PDB file of C-alpha atoms and ligand atoms in Angstrom:
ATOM      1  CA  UNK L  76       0.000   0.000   0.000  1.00  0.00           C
ATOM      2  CA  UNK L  77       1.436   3.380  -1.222  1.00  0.00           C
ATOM      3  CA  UNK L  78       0.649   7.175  -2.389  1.00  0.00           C
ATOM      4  CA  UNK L  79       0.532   7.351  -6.407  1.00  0.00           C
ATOM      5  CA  UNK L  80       0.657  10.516  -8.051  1.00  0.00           C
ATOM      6  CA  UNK L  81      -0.455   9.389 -12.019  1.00  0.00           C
ATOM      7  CA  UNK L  82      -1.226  11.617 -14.616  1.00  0.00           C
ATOM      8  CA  UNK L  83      -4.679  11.330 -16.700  1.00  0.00           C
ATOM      9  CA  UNK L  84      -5.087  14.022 -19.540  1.00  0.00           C
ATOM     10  CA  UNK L  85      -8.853  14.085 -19.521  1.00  0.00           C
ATOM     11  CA  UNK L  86      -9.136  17.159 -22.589  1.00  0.00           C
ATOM     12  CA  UNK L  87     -10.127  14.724 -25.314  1.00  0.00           C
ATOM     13  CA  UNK L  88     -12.758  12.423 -22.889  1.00  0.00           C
ATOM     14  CA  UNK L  89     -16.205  12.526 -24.332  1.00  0.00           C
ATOM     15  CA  UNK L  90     -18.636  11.579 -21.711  1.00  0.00           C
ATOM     16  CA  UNK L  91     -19.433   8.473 -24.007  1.00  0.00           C
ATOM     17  CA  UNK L  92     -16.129   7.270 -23.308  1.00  0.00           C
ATOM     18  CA  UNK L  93     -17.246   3.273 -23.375  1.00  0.00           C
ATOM     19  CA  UNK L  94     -18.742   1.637 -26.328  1.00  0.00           C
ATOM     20  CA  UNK L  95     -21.419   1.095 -24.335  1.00  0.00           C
ATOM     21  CA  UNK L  96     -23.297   4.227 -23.271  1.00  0.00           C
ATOM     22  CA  UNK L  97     -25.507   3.581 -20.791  1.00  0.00           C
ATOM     23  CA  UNK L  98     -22.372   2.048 -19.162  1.00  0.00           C
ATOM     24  CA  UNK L  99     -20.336   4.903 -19.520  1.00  0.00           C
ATOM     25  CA  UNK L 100     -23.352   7.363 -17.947  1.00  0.00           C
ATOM     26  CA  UNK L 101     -23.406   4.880 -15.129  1.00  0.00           C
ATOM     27  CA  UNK L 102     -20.192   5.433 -14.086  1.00  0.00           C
ATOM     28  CA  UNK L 103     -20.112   9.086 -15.032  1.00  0.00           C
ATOM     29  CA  UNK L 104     -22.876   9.341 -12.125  1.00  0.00           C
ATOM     30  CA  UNK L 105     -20.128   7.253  -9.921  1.00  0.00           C
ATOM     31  CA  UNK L 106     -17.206   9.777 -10.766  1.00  0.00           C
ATOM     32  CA  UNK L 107     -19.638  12.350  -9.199  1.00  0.00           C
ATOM     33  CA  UNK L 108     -18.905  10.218  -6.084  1.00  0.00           C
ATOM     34  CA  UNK L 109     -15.300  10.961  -5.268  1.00  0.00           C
ATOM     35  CA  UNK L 110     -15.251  14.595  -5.623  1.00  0.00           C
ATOM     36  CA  UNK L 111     -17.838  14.426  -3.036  1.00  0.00           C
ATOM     37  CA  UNK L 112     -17.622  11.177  -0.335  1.00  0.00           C
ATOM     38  CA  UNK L 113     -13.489  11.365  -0.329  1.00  0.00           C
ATOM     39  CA  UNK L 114     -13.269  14.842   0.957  1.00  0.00           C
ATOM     40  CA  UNK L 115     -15.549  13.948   3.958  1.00  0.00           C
ATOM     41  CA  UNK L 116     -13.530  10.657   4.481  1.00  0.00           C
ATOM     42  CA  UNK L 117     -10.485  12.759   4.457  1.00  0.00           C
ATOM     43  CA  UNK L 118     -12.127  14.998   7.384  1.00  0.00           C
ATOM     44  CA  UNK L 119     -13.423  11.761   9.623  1.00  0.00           C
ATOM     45  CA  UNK L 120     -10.112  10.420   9.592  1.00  0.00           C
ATOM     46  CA  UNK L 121      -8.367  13.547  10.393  1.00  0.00           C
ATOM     47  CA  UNK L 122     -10.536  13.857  13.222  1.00  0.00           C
ATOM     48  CA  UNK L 123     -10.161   9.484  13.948  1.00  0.00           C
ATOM     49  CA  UNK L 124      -6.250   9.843  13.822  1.00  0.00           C
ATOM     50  CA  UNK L 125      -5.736  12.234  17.079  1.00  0.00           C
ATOM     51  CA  UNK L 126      -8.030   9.551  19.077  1.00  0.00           C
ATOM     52  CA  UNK L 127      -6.188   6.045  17.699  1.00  0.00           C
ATOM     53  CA  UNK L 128      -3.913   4.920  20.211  1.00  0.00           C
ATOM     54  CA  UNK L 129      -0.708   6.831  19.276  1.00  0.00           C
ATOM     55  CA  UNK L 130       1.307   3.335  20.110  1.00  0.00           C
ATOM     56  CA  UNK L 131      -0.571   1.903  16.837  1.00  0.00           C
ATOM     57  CA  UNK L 132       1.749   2.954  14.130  1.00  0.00           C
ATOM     58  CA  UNK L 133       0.623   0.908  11.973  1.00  0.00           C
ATOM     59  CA  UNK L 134      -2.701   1.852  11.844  1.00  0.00           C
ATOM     60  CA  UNK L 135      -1.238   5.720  11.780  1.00  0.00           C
ATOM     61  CA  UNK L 136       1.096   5.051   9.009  1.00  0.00           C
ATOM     62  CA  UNK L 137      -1.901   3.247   7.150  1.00  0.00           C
ATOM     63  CA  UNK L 138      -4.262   6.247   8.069  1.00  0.00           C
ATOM     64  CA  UNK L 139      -1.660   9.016   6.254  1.00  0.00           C
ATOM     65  CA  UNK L 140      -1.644   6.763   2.906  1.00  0.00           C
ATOM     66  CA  UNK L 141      -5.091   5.846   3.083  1.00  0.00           C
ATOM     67  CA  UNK L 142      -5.397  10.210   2.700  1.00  0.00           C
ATOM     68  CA  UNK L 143      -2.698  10.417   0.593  1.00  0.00           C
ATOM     69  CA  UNK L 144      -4.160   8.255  -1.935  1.00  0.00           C
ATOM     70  CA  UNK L 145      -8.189   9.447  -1.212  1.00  0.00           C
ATOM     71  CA  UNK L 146      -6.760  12.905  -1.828  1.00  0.00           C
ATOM     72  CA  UNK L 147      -5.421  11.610  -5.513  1.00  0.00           C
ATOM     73  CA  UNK L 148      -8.822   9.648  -6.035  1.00  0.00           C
ATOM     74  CA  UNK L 149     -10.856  13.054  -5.703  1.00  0.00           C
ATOM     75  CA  UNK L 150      -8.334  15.257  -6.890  1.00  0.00           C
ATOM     76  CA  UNK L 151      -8.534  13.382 -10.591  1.00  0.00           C
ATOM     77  CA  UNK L 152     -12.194  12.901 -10.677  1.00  0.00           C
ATOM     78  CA  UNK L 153     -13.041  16.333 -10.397  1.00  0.00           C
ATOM     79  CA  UNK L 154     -10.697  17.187 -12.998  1.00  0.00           C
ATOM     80  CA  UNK L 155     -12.765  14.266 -15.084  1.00  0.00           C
ATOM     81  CA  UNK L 156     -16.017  15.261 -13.765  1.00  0.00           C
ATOM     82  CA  UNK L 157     -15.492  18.935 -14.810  1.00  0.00           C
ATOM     83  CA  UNK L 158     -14.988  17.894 -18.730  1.00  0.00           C
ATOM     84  CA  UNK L 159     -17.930  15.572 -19.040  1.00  0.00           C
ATOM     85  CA  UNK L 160     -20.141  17.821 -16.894  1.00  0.00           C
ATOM     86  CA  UNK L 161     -19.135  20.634 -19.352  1.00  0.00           C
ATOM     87  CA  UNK L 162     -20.256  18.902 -22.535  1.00  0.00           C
ATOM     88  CA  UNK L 163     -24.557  20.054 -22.039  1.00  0.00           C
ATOM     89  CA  UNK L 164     -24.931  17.943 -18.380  1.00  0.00           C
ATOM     90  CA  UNK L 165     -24.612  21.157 -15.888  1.00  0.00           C
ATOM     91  CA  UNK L 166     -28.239  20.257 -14.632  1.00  0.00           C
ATOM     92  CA  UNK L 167     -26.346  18.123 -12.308  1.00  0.00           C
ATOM     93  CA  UNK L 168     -25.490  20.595  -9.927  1.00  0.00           C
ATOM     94  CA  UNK L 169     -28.490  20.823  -7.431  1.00  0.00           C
ATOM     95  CA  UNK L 170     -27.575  17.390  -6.795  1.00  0.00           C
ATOM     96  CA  UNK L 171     -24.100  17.537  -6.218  1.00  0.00           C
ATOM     97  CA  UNK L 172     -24.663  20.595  -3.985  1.00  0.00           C
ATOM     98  CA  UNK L 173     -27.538  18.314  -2.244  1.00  0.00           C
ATOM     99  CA  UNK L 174     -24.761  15.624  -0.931  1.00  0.00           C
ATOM    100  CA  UNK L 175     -22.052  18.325  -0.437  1.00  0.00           C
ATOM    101  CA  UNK L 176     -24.080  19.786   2.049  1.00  0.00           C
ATOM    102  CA  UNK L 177     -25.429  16.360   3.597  1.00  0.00           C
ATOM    103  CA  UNK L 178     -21.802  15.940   4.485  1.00  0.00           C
ATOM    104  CA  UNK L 179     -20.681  19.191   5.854  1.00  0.00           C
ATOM    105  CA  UNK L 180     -23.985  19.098   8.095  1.00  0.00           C
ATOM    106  CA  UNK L 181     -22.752  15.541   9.269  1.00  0.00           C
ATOM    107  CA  UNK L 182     -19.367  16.667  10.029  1.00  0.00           C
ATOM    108  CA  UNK L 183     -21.245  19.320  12.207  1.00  0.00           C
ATOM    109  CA  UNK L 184     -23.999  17.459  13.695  1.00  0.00           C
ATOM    110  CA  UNK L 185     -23.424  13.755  13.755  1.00  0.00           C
ATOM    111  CA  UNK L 186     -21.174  11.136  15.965  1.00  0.00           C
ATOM    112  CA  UNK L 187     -17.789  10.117  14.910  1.00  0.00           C
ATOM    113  CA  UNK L 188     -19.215   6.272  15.131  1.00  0.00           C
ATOM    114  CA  UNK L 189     -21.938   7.080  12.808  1.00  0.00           C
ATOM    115  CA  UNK L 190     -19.317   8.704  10.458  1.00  0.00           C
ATOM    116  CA  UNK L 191     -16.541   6.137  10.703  1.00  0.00           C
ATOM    117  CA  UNK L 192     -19.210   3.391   9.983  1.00  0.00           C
ATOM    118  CA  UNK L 193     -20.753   5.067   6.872  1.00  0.00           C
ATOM    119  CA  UNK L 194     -16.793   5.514   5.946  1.00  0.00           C
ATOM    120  CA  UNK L 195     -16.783   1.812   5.799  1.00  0.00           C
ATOM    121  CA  UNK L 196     -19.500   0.870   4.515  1.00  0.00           C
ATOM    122  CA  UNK L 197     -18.328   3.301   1.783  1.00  0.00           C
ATOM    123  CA  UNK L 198     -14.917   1.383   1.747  1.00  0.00           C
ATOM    124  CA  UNK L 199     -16.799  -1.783   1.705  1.00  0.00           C
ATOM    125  CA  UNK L 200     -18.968  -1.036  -1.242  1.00  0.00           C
ATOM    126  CA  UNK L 201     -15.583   0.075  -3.210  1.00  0.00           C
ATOM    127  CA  UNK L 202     -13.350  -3.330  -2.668  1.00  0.00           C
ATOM    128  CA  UNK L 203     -16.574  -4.985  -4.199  1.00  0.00           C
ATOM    129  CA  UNK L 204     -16.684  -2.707  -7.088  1.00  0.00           C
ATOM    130  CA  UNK L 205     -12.585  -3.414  -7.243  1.00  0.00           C
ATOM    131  CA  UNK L 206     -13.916  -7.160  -7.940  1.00  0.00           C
ATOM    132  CA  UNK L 207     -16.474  -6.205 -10.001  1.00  0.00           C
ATOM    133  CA  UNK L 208     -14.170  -4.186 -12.390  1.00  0.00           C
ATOM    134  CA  UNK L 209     -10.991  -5.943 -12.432  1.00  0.00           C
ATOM    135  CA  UNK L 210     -13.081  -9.285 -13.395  1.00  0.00           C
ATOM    136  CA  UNK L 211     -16.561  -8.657 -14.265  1.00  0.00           C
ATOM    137  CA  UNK L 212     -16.280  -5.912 -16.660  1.00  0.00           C
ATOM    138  CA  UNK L 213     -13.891  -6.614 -19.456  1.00  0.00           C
ATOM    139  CA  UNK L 214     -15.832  -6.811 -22.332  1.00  0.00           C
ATOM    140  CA  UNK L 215     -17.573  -3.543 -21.255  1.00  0.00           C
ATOM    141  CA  UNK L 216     -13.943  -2.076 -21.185  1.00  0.00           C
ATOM    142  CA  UNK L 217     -13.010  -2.966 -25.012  1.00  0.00           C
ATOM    143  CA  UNK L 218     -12.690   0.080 -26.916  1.00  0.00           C
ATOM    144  CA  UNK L 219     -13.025   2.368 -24.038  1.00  0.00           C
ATOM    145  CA  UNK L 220     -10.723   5.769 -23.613  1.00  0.00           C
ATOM    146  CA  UNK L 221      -7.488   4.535 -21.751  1.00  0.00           C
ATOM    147  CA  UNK L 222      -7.801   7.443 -19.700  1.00  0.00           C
ATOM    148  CA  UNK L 223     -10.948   6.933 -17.801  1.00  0.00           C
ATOM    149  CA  UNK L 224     -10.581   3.165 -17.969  1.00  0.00           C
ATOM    150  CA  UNK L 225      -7.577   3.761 -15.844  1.00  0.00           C
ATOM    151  CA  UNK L 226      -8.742   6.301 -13.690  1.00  0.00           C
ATOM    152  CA  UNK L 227     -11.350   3.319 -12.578  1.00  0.00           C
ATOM    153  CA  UNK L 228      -8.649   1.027 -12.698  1.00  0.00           C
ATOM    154  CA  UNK L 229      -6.181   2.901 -10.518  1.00  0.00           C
ATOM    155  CA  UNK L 230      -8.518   4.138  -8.405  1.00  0.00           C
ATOM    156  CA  UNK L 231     -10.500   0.822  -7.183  1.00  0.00           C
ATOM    157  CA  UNK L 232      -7.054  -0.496  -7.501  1.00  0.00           C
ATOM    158  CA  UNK L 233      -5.637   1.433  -4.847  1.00  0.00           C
ATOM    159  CA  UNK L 234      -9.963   1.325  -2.537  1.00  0.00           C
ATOM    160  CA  UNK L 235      -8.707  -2.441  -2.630  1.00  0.00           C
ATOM    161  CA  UNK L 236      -5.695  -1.726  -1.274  1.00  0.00           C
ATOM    162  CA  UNK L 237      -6.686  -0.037   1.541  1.00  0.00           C
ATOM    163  CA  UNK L 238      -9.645  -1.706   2.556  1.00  0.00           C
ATOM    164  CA  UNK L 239      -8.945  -2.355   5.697  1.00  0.00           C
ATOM    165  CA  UNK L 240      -8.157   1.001   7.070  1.00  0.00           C
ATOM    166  CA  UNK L 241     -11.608   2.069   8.167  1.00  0.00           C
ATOM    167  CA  UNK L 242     -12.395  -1.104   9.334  1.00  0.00           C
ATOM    168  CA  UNK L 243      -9.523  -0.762  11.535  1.00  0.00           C
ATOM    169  CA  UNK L 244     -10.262   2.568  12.635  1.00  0.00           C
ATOM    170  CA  UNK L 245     -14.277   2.064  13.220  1.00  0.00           C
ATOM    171  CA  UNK L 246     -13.223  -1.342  15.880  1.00  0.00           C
ATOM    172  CA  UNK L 247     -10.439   0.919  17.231  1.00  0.00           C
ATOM    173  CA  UNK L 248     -13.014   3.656  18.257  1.00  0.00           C
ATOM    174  CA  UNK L 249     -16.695   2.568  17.942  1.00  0.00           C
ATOM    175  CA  UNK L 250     -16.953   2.256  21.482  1.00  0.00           C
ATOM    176  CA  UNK L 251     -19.342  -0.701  21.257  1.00  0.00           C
ATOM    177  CA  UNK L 252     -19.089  -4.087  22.387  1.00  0.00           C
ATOM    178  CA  UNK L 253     -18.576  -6.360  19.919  1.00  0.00           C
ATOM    179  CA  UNK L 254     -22.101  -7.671  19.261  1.00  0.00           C
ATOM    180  CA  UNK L 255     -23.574  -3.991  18.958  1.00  0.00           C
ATOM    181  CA  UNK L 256     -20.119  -2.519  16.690  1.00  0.00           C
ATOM    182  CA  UNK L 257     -21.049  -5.716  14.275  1.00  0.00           C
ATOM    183  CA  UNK L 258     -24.671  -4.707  14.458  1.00  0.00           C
ATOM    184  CA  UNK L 259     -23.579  -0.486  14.067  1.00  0.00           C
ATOM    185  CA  UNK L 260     -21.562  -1.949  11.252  1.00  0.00           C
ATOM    186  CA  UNK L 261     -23.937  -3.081   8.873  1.00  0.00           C
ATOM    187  CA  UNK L 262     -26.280  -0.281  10.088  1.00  0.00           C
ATOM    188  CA  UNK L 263     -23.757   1.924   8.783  1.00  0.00           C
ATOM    189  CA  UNK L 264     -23.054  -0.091   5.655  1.00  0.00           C
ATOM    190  CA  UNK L 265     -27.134  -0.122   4.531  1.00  0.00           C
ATOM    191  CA  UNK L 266     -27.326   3.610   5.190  1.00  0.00           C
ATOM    192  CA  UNK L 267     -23.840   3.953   3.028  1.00  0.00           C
ATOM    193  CA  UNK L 268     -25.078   1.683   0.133  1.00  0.00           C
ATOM    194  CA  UNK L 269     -28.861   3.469  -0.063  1.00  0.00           C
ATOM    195  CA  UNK L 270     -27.280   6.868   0.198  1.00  0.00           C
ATOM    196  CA  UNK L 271     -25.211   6.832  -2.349  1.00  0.00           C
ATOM    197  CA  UNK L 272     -27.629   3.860  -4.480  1.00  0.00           C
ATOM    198  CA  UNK L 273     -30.071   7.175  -4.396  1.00  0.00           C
ATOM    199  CA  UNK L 274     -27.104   9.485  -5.642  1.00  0.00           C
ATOM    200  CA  UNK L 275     -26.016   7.347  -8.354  1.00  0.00           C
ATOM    201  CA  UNK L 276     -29.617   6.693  -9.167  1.00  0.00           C
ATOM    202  CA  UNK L 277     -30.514   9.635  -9.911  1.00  0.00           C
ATOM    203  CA  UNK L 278     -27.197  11.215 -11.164  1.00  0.00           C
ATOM    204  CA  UNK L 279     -27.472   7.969 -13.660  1.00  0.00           C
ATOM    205  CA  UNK L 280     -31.246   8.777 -14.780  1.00  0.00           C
ATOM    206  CA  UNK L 281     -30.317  12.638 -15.486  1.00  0.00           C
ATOM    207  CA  UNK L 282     -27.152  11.651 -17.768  1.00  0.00           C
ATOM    208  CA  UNK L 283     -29.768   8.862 -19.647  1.00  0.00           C
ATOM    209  CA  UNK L 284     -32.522  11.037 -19.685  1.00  0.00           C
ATOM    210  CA  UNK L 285     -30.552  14.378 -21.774  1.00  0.00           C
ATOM    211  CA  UNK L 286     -28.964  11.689 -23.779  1.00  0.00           C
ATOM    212  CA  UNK L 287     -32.354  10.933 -24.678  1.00  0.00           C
ATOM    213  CA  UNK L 288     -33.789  14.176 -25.781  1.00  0.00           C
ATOM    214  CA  UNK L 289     -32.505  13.546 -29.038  1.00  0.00           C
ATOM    215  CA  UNK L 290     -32.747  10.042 -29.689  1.00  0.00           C
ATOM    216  CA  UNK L 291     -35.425   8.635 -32.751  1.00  0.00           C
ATOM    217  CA  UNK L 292     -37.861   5.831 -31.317  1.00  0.00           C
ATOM    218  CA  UNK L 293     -35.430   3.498 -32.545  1.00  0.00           C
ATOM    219  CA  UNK L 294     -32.173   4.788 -30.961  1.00  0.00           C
ATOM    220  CA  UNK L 295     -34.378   5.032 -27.509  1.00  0.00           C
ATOM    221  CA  UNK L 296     -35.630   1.190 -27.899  1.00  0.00           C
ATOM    222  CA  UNK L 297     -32.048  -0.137 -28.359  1.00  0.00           C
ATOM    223  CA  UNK L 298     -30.381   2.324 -25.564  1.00  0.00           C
ATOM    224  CA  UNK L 299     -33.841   1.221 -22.944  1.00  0.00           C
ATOM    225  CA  UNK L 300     -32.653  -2.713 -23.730  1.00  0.00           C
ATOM    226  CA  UNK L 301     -29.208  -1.689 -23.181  1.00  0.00           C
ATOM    227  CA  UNK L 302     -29.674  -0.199 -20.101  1.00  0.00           C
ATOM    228  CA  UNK L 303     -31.965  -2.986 -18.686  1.00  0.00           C
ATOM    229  CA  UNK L 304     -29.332  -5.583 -19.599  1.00  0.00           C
ATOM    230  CA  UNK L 305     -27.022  -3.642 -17.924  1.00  0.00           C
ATOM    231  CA  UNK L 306     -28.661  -2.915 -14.911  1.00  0.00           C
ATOM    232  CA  UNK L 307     -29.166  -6.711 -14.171  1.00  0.00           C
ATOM    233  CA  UNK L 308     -25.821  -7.399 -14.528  1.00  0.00           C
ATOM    234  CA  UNK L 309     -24.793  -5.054 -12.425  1.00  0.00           C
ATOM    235  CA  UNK L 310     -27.366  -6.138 -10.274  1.00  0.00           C
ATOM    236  CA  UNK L 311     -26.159  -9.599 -10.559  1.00  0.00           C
ATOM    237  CA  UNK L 312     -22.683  -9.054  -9.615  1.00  0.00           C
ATOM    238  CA  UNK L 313     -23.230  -6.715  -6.757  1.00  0.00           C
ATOM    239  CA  UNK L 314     -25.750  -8.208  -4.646  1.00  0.00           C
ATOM    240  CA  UNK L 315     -23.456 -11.337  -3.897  1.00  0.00           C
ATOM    241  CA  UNK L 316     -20.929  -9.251  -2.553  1.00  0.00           C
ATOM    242  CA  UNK L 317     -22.660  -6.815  -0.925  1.00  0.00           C
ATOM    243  CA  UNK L 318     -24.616  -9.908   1.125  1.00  0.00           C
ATOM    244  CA  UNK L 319     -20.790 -10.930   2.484  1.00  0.00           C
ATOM    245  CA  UNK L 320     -20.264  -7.556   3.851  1.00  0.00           C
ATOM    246  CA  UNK L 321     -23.290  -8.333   6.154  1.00  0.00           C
ATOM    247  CA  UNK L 322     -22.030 -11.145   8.044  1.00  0.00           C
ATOM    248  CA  UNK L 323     -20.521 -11.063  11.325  1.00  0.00           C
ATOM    249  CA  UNK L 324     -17.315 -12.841  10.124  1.00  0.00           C
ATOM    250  CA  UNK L 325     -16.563 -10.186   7.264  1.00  0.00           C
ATOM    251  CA  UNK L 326     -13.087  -8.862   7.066  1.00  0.00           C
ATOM    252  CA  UNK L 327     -11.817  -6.890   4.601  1.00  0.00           C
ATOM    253  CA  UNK L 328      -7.926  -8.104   5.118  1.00  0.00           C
ATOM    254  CA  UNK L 329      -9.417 -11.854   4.142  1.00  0.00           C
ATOM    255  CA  UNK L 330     -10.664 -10.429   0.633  1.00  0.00           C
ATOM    256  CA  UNK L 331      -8.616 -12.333  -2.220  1.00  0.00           C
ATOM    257  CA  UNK L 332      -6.667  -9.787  -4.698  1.00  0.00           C
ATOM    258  CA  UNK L 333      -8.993  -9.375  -7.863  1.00  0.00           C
ATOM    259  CA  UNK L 334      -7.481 -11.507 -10.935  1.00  0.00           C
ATOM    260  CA  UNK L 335      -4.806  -8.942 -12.934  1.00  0.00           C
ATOM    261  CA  UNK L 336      -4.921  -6.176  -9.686  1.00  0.00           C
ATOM    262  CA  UNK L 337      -1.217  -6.522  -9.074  1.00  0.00           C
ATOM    263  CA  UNK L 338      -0.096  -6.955 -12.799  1.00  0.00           C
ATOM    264  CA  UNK L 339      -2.307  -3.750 -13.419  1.00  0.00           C
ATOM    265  CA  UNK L 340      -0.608  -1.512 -10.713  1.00  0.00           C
ATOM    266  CA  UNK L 341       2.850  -3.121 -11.726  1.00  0.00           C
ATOM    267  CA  UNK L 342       2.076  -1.639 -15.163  1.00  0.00           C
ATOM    268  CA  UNK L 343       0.810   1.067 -14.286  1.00  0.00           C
ATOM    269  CA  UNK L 344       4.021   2.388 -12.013  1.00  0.00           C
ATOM    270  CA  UNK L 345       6.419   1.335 -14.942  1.00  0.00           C
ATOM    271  CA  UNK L 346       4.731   3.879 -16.975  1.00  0.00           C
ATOM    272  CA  UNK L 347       6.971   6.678 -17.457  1.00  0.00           C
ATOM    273  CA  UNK L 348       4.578   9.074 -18.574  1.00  0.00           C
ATOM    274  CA  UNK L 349       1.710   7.971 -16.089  1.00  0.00           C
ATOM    275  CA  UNK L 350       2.863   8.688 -12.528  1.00  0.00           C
ATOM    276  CA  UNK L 351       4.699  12.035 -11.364  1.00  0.00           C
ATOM    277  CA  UNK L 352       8.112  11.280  -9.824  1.00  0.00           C
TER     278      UNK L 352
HETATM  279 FE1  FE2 Y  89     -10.899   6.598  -3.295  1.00  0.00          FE
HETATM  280 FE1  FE2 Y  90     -11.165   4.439  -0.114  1.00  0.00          FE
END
């Protein structure tokens, strides 16, 4: 586990950036994501660090990479965000400003425990989607831009990486007894996974829906089947591992490495035009 600083030149993306567009708008609503969640985790664990036990270097160390590499996640999707956003989707604004100030209220007004368990459930949901993309995916991937491709790629690289940080941090300082911090857990997972399910919902059905102004009946008929085909695969792939994040013996450390993680990153470093010194 380490701090990357790549280097994505997003000036030629087109917001269709997959062959598949529906699949592309999907995760254009997830991009919105980042620039919003990672900021707040940043905050929680700011606050989190000063109250871990300072004779747990480890989990110190871990915390400063674990922001390190947040702070690259959100820096690069708003830089991608801005681009697509920019090419006719700016009606997406009253929700982004609707779940920036959701988490500047909670900041103000809610417990650290609730916070550090929505932070991983967050984390939770993200090693999944590591699985999901690394070995699910691939055909969706052919002929995409190598840019945003490897933003994904990068980024749920390095969410798999440190999974276990906020797991760490939320037993360190729940509070709870172990029966009621498993129980707070998945609490805080379900609210994590519907909150941001909502978001990407509706950030999702926006992007679909102005694509859709200017489709002929025919275009829309193809692009509705697309879409439903998608969304049950999707579907299909996400509900097994979001049901193994709700049992009492999950543990992020005992995930498996998705198939061609390592090779990726490997790769990735080599690249001399990639990464920043
Ligand atoms: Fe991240
Ligand atoms: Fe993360």
């Amino acid at each position: 586990m380490k701090a990357r600083f790549p280097k994505f030149d997003f000036s030629n993306v087109r917001a269709h950036w997959a062959p598949n567009k529906e699949f592309a708008q999907s995760y254009n609503a997830s991009s919105l994501i980042p620039a919003y969640v990672e900021p707040f985790l940043l905050k929680v664990m700011r606050i989190a660090r000063e109250k871990v036990n300072p004779a747990n270097t480890r989990l110190i160390e871990e915390i400063d990479i674990f922001c390190k590499q947040e702070m690259q996640h959100c820096k690069h999707h708003i830089a991608y965000n801005k681009i697509f956003r920019s090419q006719g989707y700016e009606g997406l604004k009253p929700l982004e400003d609707k779940i920036a100030a959701e988490y500047d209220d909670w900041l103000k007004n809610r417990s650290l425990r609730f916070n550090l368990a929505y932070c991983e459930g967050f984390e939770s949901m993200s090693a999944g989607a590591c699985e999901a993309w690394f070995e699910q995916f691939g055909d969706l991937l052919v002929g995409a831009d190598q840019a945003v491709a490897d933003l994904w790629r990068w980024h749920l690289a390095e969410e798999f990486e440190h999974r276990t940080v906020c797991s760490d941090v939320y037993h360190e300082l729940s509070g709870l007894n172990p029966i009621a911090r498993y129980f707070y857990r998945v609490y805080g997972f379900i609210y994590a996974v519907k909150h941001l399910g909502t978001f990407n919902k509706a950030a999702a059905s926006y992007l679909l829906a102005k694509d859709r102004e200017n489709m002929t009946p025919e275009e829309l008929e193809a692009s509705l089947e697309r879409q439903k085909v998608l969304v049950a695969r999707i579907k299909r792939s996400a509900v097994p591992k979001l049901l193994k994040v709700l049992s009492p013996f999950y543990d992020p450390a005992k995930r498996r490495d998705p198939q061609g993680l390592q090779e990726f990153l490997q790769e990735f470093e080599q690249r001399p035009a990639a990464l920043a010194a």
